[in-house]
PDB file of C-alpha atoms in Angstrom:
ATOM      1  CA  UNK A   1      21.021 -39.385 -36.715  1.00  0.00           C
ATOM      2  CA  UNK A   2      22.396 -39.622 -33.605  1.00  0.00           C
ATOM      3  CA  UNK A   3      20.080 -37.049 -30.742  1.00  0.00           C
ATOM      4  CA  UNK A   4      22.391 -37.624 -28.028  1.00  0.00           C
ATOM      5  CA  UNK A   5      21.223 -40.719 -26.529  1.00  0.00           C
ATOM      6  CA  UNK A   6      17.483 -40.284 -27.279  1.00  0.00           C
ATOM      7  CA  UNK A   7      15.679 -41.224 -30.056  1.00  0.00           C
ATOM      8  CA  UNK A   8      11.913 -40.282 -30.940  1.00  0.00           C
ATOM      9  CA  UNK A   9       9.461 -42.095 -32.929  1.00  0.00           C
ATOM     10  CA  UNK A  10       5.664 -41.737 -33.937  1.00  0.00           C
ATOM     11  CA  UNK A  11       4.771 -45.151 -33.060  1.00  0.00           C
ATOM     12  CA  UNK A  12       4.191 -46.707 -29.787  1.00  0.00           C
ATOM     13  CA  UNK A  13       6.239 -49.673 -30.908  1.00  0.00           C
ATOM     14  CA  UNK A  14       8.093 -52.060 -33.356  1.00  0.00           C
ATOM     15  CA  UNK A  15       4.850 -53.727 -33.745  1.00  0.00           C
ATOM     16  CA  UNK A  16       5.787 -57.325 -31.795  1.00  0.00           C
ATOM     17  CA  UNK A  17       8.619 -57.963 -34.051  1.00  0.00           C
ATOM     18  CA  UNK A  18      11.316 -59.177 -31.410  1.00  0.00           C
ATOM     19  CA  UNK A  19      13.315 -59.459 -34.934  1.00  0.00           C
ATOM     20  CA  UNK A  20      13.743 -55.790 -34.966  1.00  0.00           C
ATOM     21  CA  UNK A  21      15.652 -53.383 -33.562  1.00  0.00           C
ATOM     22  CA  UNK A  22      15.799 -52.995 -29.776  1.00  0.00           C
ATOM     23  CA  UNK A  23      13.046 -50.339 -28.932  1.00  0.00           C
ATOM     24  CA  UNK A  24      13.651 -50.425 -25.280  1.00  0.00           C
ATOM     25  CA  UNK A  25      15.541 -46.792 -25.055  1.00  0.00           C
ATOM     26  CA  UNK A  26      12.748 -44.828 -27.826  1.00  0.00           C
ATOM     27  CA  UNK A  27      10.989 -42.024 -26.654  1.00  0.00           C
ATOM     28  CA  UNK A  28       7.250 -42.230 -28.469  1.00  0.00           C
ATOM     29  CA  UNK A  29       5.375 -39.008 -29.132  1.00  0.00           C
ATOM     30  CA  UNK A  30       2.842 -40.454 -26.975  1.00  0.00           C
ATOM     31  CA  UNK A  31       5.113 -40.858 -23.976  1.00  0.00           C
ATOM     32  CA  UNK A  32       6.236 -36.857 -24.892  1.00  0.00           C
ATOM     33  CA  UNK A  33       2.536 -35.872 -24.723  1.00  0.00           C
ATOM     34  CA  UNK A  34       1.922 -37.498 -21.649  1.00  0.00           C
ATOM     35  CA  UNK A  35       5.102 -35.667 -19.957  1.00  0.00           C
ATOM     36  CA  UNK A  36       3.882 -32.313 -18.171  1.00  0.00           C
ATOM     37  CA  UNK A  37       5.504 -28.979 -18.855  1.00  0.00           C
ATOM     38  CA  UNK A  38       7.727 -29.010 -14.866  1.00  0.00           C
ATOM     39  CA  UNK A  39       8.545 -32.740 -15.916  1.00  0.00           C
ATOM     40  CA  UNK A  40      10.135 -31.788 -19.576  1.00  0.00           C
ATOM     41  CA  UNK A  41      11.649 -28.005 -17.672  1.00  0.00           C
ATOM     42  CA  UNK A  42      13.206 -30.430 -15.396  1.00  0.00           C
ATOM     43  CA  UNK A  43      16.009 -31.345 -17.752  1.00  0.00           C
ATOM     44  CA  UNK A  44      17.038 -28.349 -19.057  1.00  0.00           C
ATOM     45  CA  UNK A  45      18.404 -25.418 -16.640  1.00  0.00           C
ATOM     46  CA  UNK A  46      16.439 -25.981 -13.342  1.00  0.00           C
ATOM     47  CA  UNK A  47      12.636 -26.284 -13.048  1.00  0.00           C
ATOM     48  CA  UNK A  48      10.002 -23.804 -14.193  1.00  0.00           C
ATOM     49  CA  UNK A  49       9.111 -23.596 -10.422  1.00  0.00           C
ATOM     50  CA  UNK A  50      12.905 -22.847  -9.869  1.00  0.00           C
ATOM     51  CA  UNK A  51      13.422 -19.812 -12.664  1.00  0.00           C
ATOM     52  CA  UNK A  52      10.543 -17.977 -11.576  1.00  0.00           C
ATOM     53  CA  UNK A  53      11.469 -18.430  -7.768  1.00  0.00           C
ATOM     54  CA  UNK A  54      15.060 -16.658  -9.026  1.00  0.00           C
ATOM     55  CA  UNK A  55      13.058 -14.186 -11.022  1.00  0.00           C
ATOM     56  CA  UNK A  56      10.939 -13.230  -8.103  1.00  0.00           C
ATOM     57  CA  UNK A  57      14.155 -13.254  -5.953  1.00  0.00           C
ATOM     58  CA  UNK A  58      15.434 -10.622  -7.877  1.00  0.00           C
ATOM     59  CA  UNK A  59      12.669  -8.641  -8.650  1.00  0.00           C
ATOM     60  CA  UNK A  60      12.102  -8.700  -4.752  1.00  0.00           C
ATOM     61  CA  UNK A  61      15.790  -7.586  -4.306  1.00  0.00           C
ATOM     62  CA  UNK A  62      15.348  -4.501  -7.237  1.00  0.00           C
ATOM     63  CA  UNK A  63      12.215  -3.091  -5.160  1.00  0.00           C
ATOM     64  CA  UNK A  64      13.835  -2.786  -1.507  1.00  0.00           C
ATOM     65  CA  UNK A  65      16.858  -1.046  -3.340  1.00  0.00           C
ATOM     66  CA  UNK A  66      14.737   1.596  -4.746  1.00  0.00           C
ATOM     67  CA  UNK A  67      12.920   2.044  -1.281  1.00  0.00           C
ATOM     68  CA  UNK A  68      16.011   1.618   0.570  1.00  0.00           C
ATOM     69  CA  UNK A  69      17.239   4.513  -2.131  1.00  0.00           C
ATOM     70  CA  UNK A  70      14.987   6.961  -1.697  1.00  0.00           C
ATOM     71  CA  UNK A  71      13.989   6.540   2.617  1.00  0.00           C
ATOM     72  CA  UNK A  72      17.323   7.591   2.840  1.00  0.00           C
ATOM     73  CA  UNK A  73      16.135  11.138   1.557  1.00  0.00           C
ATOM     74  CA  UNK A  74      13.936  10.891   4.297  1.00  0.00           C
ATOM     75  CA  UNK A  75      16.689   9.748   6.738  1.00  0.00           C
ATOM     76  CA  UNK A  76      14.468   6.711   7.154  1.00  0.00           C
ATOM     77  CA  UNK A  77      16.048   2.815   7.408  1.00  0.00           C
ATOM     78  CA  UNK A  78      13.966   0.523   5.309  1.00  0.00           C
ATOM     79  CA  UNK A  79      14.972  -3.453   6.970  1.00  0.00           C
ATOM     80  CA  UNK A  80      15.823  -6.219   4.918  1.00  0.00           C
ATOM     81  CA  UNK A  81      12.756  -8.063   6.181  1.00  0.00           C
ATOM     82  CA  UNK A  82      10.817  -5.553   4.303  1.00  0.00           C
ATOM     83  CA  UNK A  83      11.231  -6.948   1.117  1.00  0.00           C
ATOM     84  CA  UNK A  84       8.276  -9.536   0.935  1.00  0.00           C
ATOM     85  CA  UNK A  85       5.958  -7.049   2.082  1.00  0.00           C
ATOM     86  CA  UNK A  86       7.200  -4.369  -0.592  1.00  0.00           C
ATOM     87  CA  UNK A  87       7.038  -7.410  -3.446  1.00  0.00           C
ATOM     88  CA  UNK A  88       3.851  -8.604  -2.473  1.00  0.00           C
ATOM     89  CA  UNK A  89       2.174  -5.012  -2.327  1.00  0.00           C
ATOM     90  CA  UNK A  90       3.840  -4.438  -5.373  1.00  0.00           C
ATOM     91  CA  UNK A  91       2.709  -7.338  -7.107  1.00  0.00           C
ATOM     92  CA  UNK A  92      -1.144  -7.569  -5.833  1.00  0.00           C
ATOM     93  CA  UNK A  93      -1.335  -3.604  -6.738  1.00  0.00           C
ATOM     94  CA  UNK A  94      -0.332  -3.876 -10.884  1.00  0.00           C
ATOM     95  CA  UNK A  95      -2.607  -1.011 -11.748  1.00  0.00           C
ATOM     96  CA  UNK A  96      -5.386   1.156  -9.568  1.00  0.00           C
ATOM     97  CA  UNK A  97      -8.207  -1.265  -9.982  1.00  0.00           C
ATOM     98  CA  UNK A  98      -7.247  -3.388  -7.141  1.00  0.00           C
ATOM     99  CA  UNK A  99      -6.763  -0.600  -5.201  1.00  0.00           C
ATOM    100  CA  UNK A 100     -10.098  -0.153  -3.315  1.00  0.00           C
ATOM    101  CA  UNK A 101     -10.913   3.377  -2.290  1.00  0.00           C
ATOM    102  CA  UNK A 102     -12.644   4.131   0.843  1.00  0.00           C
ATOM    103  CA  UNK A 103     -16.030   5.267  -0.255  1.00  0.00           C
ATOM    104  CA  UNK A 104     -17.446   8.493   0.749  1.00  0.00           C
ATOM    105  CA  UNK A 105     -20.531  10.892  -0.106  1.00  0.00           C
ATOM    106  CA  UNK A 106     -19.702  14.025  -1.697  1.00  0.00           C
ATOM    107  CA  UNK A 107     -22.011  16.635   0.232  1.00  0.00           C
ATOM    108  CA  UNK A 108     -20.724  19.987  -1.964  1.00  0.00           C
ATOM    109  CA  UNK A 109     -17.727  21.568  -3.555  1.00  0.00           C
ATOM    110  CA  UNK A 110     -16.414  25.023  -3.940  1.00  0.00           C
ATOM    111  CA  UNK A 111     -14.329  26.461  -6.596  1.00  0.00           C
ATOM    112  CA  UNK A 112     -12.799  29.409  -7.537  1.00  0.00           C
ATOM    113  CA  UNK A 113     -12.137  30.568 -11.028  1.00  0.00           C
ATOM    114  CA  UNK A 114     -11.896  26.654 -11.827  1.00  0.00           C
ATOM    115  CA  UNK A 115      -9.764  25.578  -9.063  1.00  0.00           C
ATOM    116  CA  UNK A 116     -11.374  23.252  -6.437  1.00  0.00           C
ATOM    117  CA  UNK A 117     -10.757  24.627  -3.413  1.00  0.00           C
ATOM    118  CA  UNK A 118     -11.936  22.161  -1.569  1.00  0.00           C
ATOM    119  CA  UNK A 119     -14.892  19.146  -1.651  1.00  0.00           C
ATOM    120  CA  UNK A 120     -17.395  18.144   1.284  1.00  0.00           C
ATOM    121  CA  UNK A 121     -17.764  14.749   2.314  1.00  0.00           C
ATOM    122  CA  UNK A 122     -19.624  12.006   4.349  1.00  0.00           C
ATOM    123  CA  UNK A 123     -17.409   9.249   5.500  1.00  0.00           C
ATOM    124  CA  UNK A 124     -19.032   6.029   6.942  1.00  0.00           C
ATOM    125  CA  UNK A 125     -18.344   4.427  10.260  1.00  0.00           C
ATOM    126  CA  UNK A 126     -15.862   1.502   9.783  1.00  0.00           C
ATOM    127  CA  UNK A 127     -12.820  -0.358  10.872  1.00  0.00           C
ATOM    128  CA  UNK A 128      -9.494   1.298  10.638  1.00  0.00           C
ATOM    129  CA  UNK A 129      -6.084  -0.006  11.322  1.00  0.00           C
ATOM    130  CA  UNK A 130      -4.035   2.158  13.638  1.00  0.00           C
ATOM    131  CA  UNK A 131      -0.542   2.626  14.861  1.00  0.00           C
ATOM    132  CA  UNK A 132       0.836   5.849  16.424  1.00  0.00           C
ATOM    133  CA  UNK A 133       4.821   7.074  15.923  1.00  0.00           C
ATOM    134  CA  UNK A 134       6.895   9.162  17.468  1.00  0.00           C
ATOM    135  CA  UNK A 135       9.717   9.778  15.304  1.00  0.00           C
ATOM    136  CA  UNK A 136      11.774  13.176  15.145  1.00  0.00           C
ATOM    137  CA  UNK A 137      10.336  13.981  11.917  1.00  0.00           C
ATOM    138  CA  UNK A 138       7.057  13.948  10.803  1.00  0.00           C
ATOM    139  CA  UNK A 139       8.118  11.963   7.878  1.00  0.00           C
ATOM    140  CA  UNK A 140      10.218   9.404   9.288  1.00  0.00           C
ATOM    141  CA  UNK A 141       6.687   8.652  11.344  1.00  0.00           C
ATOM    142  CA  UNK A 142       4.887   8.435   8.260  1.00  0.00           C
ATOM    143  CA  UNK A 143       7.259   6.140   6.926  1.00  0.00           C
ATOM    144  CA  UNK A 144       7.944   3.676   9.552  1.00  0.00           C
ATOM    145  CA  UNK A 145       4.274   4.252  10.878  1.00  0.00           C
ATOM    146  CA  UNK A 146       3.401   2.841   6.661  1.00  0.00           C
ATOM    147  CA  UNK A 147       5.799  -0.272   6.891  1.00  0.00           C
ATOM    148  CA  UNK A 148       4.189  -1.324   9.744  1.00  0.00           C
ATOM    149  CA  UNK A 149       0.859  -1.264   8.470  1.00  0.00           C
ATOM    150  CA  UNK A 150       2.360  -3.105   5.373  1.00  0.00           C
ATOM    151  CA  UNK A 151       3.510  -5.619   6.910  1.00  0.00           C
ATOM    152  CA  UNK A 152       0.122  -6.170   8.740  1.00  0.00           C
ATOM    153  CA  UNK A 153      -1.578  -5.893   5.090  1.00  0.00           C
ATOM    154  CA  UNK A 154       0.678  -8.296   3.670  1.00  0.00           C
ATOM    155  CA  UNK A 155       0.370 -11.601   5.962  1.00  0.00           C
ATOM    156  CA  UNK A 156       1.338 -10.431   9.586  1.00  0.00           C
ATOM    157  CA  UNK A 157      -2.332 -11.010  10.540  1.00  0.00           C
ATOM    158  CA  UNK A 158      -4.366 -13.359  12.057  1.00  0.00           C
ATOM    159  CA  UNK A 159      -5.288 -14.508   8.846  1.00  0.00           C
ATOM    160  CA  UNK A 160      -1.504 -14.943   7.606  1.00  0.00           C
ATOM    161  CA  UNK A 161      -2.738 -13.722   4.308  1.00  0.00           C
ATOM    162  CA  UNK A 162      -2.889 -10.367   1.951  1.00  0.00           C
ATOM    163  CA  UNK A 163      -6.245  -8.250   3.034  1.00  0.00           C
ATOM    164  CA  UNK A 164      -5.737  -5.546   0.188  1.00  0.00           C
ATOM    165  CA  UNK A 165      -5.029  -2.381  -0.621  1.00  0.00           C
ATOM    166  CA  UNK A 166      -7.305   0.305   0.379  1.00  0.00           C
ATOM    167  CA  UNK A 167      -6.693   4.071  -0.259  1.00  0.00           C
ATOM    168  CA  UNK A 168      -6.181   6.728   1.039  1.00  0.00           C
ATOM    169  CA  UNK A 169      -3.985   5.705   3.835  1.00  0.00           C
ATOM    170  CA  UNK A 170      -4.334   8.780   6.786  1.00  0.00           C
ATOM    171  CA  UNK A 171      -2.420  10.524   9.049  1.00  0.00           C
ATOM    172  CA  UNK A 172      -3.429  12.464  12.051  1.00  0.00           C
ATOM    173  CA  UNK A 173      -1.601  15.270  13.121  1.00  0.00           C
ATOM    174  CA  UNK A 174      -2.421  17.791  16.524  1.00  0.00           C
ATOM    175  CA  UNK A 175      -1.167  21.088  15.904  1.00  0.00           C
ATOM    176  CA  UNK A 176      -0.826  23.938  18.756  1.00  0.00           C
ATOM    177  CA  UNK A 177      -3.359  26.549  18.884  1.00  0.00           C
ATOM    178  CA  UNK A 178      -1.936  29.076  16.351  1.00  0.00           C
ATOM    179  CA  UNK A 179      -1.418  25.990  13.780  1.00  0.00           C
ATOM    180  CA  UNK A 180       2.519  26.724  13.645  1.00  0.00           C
ATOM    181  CA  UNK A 181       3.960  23.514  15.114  1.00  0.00           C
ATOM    182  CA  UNK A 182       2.497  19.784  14.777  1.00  0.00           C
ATOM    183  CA  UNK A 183       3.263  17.502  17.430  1.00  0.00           C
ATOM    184  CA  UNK A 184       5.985  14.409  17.444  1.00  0.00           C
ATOM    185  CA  UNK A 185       2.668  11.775  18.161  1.00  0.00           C
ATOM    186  CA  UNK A 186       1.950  10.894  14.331  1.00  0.00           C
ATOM    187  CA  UNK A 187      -1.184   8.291  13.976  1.00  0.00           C
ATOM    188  CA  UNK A 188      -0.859   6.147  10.861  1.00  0.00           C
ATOM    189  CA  UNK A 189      -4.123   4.349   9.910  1.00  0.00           C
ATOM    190  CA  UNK A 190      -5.493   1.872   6.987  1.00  0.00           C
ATOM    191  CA  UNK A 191      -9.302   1.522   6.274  1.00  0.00           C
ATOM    192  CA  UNK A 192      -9.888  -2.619   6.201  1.00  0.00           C
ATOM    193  CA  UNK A 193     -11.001  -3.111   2.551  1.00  0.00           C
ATOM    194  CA  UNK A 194     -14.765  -3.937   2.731  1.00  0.00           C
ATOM    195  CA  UNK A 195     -14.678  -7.628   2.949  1.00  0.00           C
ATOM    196  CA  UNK A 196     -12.829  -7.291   5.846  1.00  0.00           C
ATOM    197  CA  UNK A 197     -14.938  -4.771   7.625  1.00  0.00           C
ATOM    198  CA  UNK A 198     -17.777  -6.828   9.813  1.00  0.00           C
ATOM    199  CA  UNK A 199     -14.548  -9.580  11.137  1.00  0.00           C
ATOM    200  CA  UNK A 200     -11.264  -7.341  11.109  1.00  0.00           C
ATOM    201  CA  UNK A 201      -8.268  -9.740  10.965  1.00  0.00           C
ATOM    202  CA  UNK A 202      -5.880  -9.355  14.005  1.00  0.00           C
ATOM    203  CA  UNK A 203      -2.645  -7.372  13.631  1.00  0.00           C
ATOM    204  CA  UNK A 204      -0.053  -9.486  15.343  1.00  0.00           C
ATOM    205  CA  UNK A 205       1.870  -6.555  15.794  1.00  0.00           C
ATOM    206  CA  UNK A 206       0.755  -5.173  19.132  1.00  0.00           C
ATOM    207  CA  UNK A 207       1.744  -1.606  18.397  1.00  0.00           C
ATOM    208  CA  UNK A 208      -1.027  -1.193  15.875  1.00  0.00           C
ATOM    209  CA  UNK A 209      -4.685  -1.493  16.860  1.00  0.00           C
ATOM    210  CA  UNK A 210      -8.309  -1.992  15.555  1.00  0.00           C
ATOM    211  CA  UNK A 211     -10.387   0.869  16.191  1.00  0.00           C
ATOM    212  CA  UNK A 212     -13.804   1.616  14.767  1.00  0.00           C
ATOM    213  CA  UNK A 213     -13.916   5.342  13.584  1.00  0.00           C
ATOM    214  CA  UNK A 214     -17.651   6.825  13.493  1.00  0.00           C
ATOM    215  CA  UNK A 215     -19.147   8.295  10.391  1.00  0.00           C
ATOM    216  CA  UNK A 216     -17.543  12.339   9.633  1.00  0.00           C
ATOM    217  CA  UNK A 217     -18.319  14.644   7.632  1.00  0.00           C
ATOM    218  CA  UNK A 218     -14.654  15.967   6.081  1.00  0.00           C
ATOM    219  CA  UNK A 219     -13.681  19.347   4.129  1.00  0.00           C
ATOM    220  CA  UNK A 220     -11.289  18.093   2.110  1.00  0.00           C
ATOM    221  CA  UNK A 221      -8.272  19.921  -0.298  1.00  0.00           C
ATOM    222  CA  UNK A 222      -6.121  18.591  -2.227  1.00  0.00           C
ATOM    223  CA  UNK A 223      -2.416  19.072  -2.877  1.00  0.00           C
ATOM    224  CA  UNK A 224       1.074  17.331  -4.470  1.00  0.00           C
ATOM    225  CA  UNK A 225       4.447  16.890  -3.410  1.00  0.00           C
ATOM    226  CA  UNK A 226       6.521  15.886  -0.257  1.00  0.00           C
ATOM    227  CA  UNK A 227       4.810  15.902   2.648  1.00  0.00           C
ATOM    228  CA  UNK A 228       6.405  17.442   6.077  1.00  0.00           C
ATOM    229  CA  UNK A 229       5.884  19.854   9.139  1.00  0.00           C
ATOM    230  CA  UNK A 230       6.234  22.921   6.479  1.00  0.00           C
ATOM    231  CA  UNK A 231       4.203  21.802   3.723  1.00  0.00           C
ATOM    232  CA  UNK A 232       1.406  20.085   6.475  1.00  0.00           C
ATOM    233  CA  UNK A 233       1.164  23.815   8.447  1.00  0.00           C
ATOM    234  CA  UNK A 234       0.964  25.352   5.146  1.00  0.00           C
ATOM    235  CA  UNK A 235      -1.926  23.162   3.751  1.00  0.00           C
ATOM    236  CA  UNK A 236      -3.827  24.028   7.216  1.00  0.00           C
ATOM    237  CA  UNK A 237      -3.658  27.183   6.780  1.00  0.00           C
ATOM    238  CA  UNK A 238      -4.422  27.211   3.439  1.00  0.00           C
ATOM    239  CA  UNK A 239      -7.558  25.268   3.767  1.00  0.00           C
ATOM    240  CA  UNK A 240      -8.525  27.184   7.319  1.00  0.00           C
ATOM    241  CA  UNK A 241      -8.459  30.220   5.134  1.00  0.00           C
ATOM    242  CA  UNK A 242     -11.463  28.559   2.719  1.00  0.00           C
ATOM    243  CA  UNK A 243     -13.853  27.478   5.389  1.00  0.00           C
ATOM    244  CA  UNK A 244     -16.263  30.060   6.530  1.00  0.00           C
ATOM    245  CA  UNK A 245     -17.046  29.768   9.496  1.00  0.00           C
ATOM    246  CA  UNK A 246     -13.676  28.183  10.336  1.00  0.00           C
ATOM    247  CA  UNK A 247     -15.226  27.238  13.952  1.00  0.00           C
ATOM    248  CA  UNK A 248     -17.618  24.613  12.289  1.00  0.00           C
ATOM    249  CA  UNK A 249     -14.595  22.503  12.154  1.00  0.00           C
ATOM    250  CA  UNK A 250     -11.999  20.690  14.457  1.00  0.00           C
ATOM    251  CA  UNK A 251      -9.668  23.287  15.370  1.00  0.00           C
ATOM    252  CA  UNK A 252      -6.312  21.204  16.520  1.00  0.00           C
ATOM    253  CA  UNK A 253      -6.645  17.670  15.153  1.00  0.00           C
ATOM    254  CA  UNK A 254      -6.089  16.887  11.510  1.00  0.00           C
ATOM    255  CA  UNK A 255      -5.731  14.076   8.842  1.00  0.00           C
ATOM    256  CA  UNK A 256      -3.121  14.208   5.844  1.00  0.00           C
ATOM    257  CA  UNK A 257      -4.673  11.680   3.268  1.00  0.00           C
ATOM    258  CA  UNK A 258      -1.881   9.829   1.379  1.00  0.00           C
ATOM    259  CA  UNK A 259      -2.648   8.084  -2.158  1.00  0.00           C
ATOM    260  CA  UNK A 260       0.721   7.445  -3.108  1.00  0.00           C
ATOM    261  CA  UNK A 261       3.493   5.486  -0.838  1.00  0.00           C
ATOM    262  CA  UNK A 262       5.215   8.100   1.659  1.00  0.00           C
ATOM    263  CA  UNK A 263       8.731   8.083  -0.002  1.00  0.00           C
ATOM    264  CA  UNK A 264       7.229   9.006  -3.413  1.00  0.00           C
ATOM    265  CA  UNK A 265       8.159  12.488  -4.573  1.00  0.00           C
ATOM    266  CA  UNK A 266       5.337  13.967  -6.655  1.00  0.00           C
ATOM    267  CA  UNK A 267       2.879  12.443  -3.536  1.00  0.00           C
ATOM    268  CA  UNK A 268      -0.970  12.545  -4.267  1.00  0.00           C
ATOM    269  CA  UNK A 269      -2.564  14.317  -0.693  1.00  0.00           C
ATOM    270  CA  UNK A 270      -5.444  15.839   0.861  1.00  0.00           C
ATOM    271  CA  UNK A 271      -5.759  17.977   3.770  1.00  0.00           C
ATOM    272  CA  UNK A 272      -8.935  16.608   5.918  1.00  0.00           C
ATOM    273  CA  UNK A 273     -10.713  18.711   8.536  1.00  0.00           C
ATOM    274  CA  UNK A 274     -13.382  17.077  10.741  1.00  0.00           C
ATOM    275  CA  UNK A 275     -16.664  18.969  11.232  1.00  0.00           C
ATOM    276  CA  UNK A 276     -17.342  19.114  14.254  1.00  0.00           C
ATOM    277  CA  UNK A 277     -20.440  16.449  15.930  1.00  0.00           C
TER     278      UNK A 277
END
């Protein structure tokens, strides 16, 4: 039967006999076996290597749409160039467990009729990737403030390599006195996952920073759902209203702690005060 040019036996030869047939354009089973899996993908449509390249391509493509989709909610630009850092989160994040959380001490709780108000907690010192925005809104700051920080995650370090995802990542806010208005200065920041912690890698980005944030104690409460100047003042006041005295805590500076990307719309959050040293 003719297979196109190739023929297969399960021999490695016509056994010396230059009588025979000519052998010279057989393909043995042994010469199969000894072909490896790129070398036989090679003559079909493109290389293994190749397909899943074009698959990753795409996949890469599919992502920034979706962000690109739903910043624009948020009047927020996301750049082409954002698209490895998007796939590569993506990818290095399939399911919580490689999500590392920053770890705390939990100190106390109170409840009321089987609502958590609100949890105490005792944060270590440790490194903490920073970059302050000044956006018009408070979440276009978040938003840019997070790609940044991505992109430093994702390879533009000194180490040119992923460093992992840590959770939450944190915002600080100032409010005025009365807690009605929150200022344009937005600080984004990113906890360096534990391995990372006694040799930070470099940002190359020189608008974000390493800073080393002392140990805290934090009230903290949460809540779901966009976050933004109205929902942030309300969540202040909210939790200023729980803590008794209020004056044990850090009256104009606070942290919005993020668990879910910024664009999301049902977003995981807590409101963090500071106790005071």
């Amino acid at each position: 039967m003719d297979r196109g040019g190739c023929q297969m036996s399960g021999g490695g030869g016509g056994g010396g006999d230059s009588s025979g047939p000519d052998n010279s354009g057989m393909i043995t089973l042994e010469d199969l076996e000894s072909l490896s899996e790129d070398q036989l993908s090679d003559s079909g449509n493109g290389s293994l290597e190749e397909r899943e390249t074009m698959q990753e391509e795409e996949e890469s493509g599919r992502l920034l749409h979706y962000w690109q989709d739903v910043a624009r909610g948020h009047q927020v630009e996301v750049a082409p160039e954002m698209a490895e850092p998007i796939q590569q989160l993506t990818t290095n994040n399939q399911g919580h467990s490689s999500r590392e959380h920053v770890p705390f001490t939990m100190l106390g709780r109170k409840e009321k009729c089987g609502e958590l108000q609100y949890e105490k907690r005792q944060y270590e010192k440790g490194h903490w990737a920073c970059t302050t925005m000044r956006e018009e809104t408070y979440e276009q700051s978040i938003c840019y403030g997070f790609m940044k920080i991505m992109r430093y995650i994702c390879q533009q370090n000194s180490l040119e390599g992923y460093l992992g995802m840590t959770l939450p990542i944190v915002t600080v806010v100032t409010t005025d006195e009365s807690h009605s208005t929150i200022s344009n200065d937005v600080r984004v920041a990113y906890c360096l996952p534990t391995e990372h912690q006694a040799q930070p890698p470099q940002p190359n980005d020189t608008d974000i920073t390493i800073e080393i944030w002392p140990a805290a104690t934090v009230y903290s409460r949460p809540f779901t759902g966009p976050t933004n100047e109205v929902t942030i003042i309300q969540q202040i006041n909210a939790m200023a209203e729980q803590l008794e005295p209020a004056g044990e805590c850090v009256n104009d500076s606070f942290m919005v702690a993020g668990y879910t990307n910024p664009a999301h719309v049902n977003r995981q959050n807590e409101i963090w005060f500071l106790e005071r040293p």
